[in-house]
Amino acid sequence: VDEVQTGLMRTGTMFYYMQTPIIPDLITVAKALGGGLPLGAMLVREPYIDVLMPGDHGSTFGGNLLSCTLGTAVLKTIENPDFQNILKTNMHALKAAVTRLKAKHGNVLGQVRGVGYMLGIELKTGSDVLVRKAFENGLLLNITGGNVLRLLPALTFDQTDIDLLENKLDAVLATIK
């Protein structure tokens, strides 16, 4: 399974596959693992651990001392149960904020999908206007597929950030007909 975006607590569990019936033979991770520096890893379960031998595989994001040290710090942080509990609380708070915005601005916002800190909100109208007005109000948005507002905040995104996002997005959405 490819857990480059979904792994390392992004969806509320260490890996997204844990929320499915899948039992992977191989897991790829990157992005969050390096905490902002390039770092990737491949996790392999028995009996496939010996498929690749040292020197068989190269990597663009292969380990270096700085990235690996940061990766170790990232893993220690996200494995901490206190961090996980706070993160899950904040993930629920973000989903609640998005749900409130959808209820209030149903003329603009459609289906909300995703899990944890990986959410997509369908836009019924005005994606170009929304992006422009949000930017004018200090909010940088990412629209994918032409009409999906993608929310993919850092794992350190907390209640203060959620409140700020909700208030700014509410103000911008109120201006869209």
C-alpha positions in Angstrom: 0.0 0.0 0.0 1.1 3.5 -0.7 0.9 5.5 2.6 3.0 8.4 1.4 0.1 10.9 2.0 -2.2 8.8 4.2 0.3 7.4 6.6 1.9 8.5 9.9 -1.4 9.6 11.6 -2.7 11.8 8.7 -6.0 9.9 8.8 -6.1 9.2 12.6 -4.2 5.9 12.7 -0.6 5.2 12.1 -1.4 4.0 8.6 -4.7 4.3 6.8 -4.8 0.6 5.8 -5.4 -0.1 9.5 -8.9 1.3 9.0 -9.5 -1.3 6.2 -9.4 -5.1 6.0 -6.2 -4.9 4.0 -3.1 -6.7 5.3 -0.2 -5.2 3.2 3.0 -7.0 2.2 4.7 -3.7 1.6 4.1 -0.2 2.8 5.7 3.0 1.3 6.0 6.1 3.5 7.5 9.5 2.9 6.6 13.2 3.2 5.6 13.3 6.8 8.3 10.9 7.8 11.0 13.5 7.1 9.2 16.4 8.9 9.8 18.6 5.9 13.1 17.1 4.7 13.2 14.4 2.0 12.9 11.0 3.5 11.1 7.8 2.4 11.0 4.3 3.6 9.6 0.9 2.6 8.2 -1.4 5.2 8.1 -5.1 4.3 6.6 -8.0 6.2 7.7 -11.5 6.4 8.2 -13.6 4.2 9.2 -10.8 1.7 11.9 -9.2 3.8 14.7 -10.7 1.8 13.3 -9.8 -1.7 15.6 -6.8 -1.9 19.1 -7.2 -0.7 21.5 -4.3 0.1 22.5 -2.6 -3.1 19.4 -3.9 -5.1 17.5 -0.6 -4.7 18.4 3.0 -4.8 16.2 5.9 -3.7 15.9 9.6 -4.4 14.8 10.1 -0.8 17.3 7.6 0.6 18.5 8.2 4.1 21.0 10.8 5.1 22.0 11.7 8.7 19.9 14.9 9.0 16.8 13.5 7.4 17.0 10.2 9.4 17.6 12.1 12.7 14.5 14.2 12.0 12.6 11.1 10.9 13.4 9.5 14.3 12.1 12.6 16.1 8.9 12.6 14.0 8.3 8.9 14.8 8.9 9.5 18.5 6.4 12.4 18.5 3.6 10.6 16.6 4.0 7.4 18.5 3.3 9.3 21.8 -0.2 8.4 23.0 -0.7 12.0 24.3 0.1 13.4 20.9 -2.3 11.0 19.3 -5.1 11.8 21.6 -4.7 15.6 21.1 -4.4 15.0 17.3 -7.6 12.9 17.2 -9.5 15.6 19.2 -8.3 18.2 16.8 -9.3 16.0 13.8 -12.8 15.7 15.2 -12.9 19.5 15.8 -11.9 20.2 12.2 -14.6 17.8 10.8 -17.1 19.6 13.1 -16.1 23.0 11.8 -16.4 21.8 8.2 -19.8 20.3 9.0 -20.9 23.7 10.5 -19.7 25.5 7.4 -21.5 23.1 5.1 -24.7 23.5 7.0 -24.4 27.3 6.9 -23.2 27.6 3.3 -25.0 24.7 1.6 -25.4 26.9 -1.5 -21.6 26.7 -2.1 -20.4 23.6 -0.2 -21.5 20.1 -1.1 -20.3 16.7 0.0 -17.6 16.4 2.6 -15.4 13.4 2.3 -12.2 12.0 3.8 -11.0 11.2 7.2 -8.8 12.8 9.8 -6.6 15.6 8.4 -7.3 14.6 4.9 -10.6 16.2 3.8 -12.2 17.2 0.6 -15.2 19.5 0.3 -17.1 19.6 -2.9 -17.8 23.1 -4.2 -21.1 23.6 -5.9 -20.1 26.9 -7.4 -17.5 29.7 -7.3 -14.2 27.9 -6.9 -12.2 30.6 -8.7 -14.0 33.3 -6.7 -13.5 31.4 -3.5 -9.8 31.1 -4.0 -9.3 34.7 -4.9 -11.4 36.1 -2.0 -9.8 33.7 0.5 -6.4 34.8 -0.7 -7.4 38.5 -0.2 -8.4 37.6 3.3 -5.1 35.8 4.1 -6.2 32.3 3.5 -4.5 30.1 0.9 -6.7 27.4 -0.4 -6.1 24.4 -2.6 -8.7 23.4 -5.1 -8.2 20.0 -6.8 -10.1 18.4 -9.6 -11.7 21.8 -10.5 -14.2 21.8 -7.6 -12.8 20.1 -4.5 -11.5 22.2 -1.6 -8.7 20.1 -0.2 -7.8 20.4 3.5 -4.5 18.6 4.4 -3.2 20.5 7.4 -0.1 19.8 9.3 -0.4 17.4 12.3 0.3 20.4 14.5 -2.8 22.1 13.3 -4.7 22.8 16.6 -7.9 24.3 17.8 -6.7 27.9 17.4 -5.9 27.1 13.8 -9.2 25.4 13.3 -11.1 28.4 14.7 -9.1 30.8 12.5 -9.8 28.6 9.4 -13.5 28.4 10.2 -13.9 32.1 10.8 -12.0 33.2 7.7 -13.7 30.6 5.5 -17.1 31.5 6.9 -16.6 35.2 6.1 -15.4 34.4 2.5 -18.2 31.9 1.9 -20.8 34.5 3.0 -19.7 36.7 0.1 -20.3 34.0 -2.6 -23.7 33.8 -4.2 
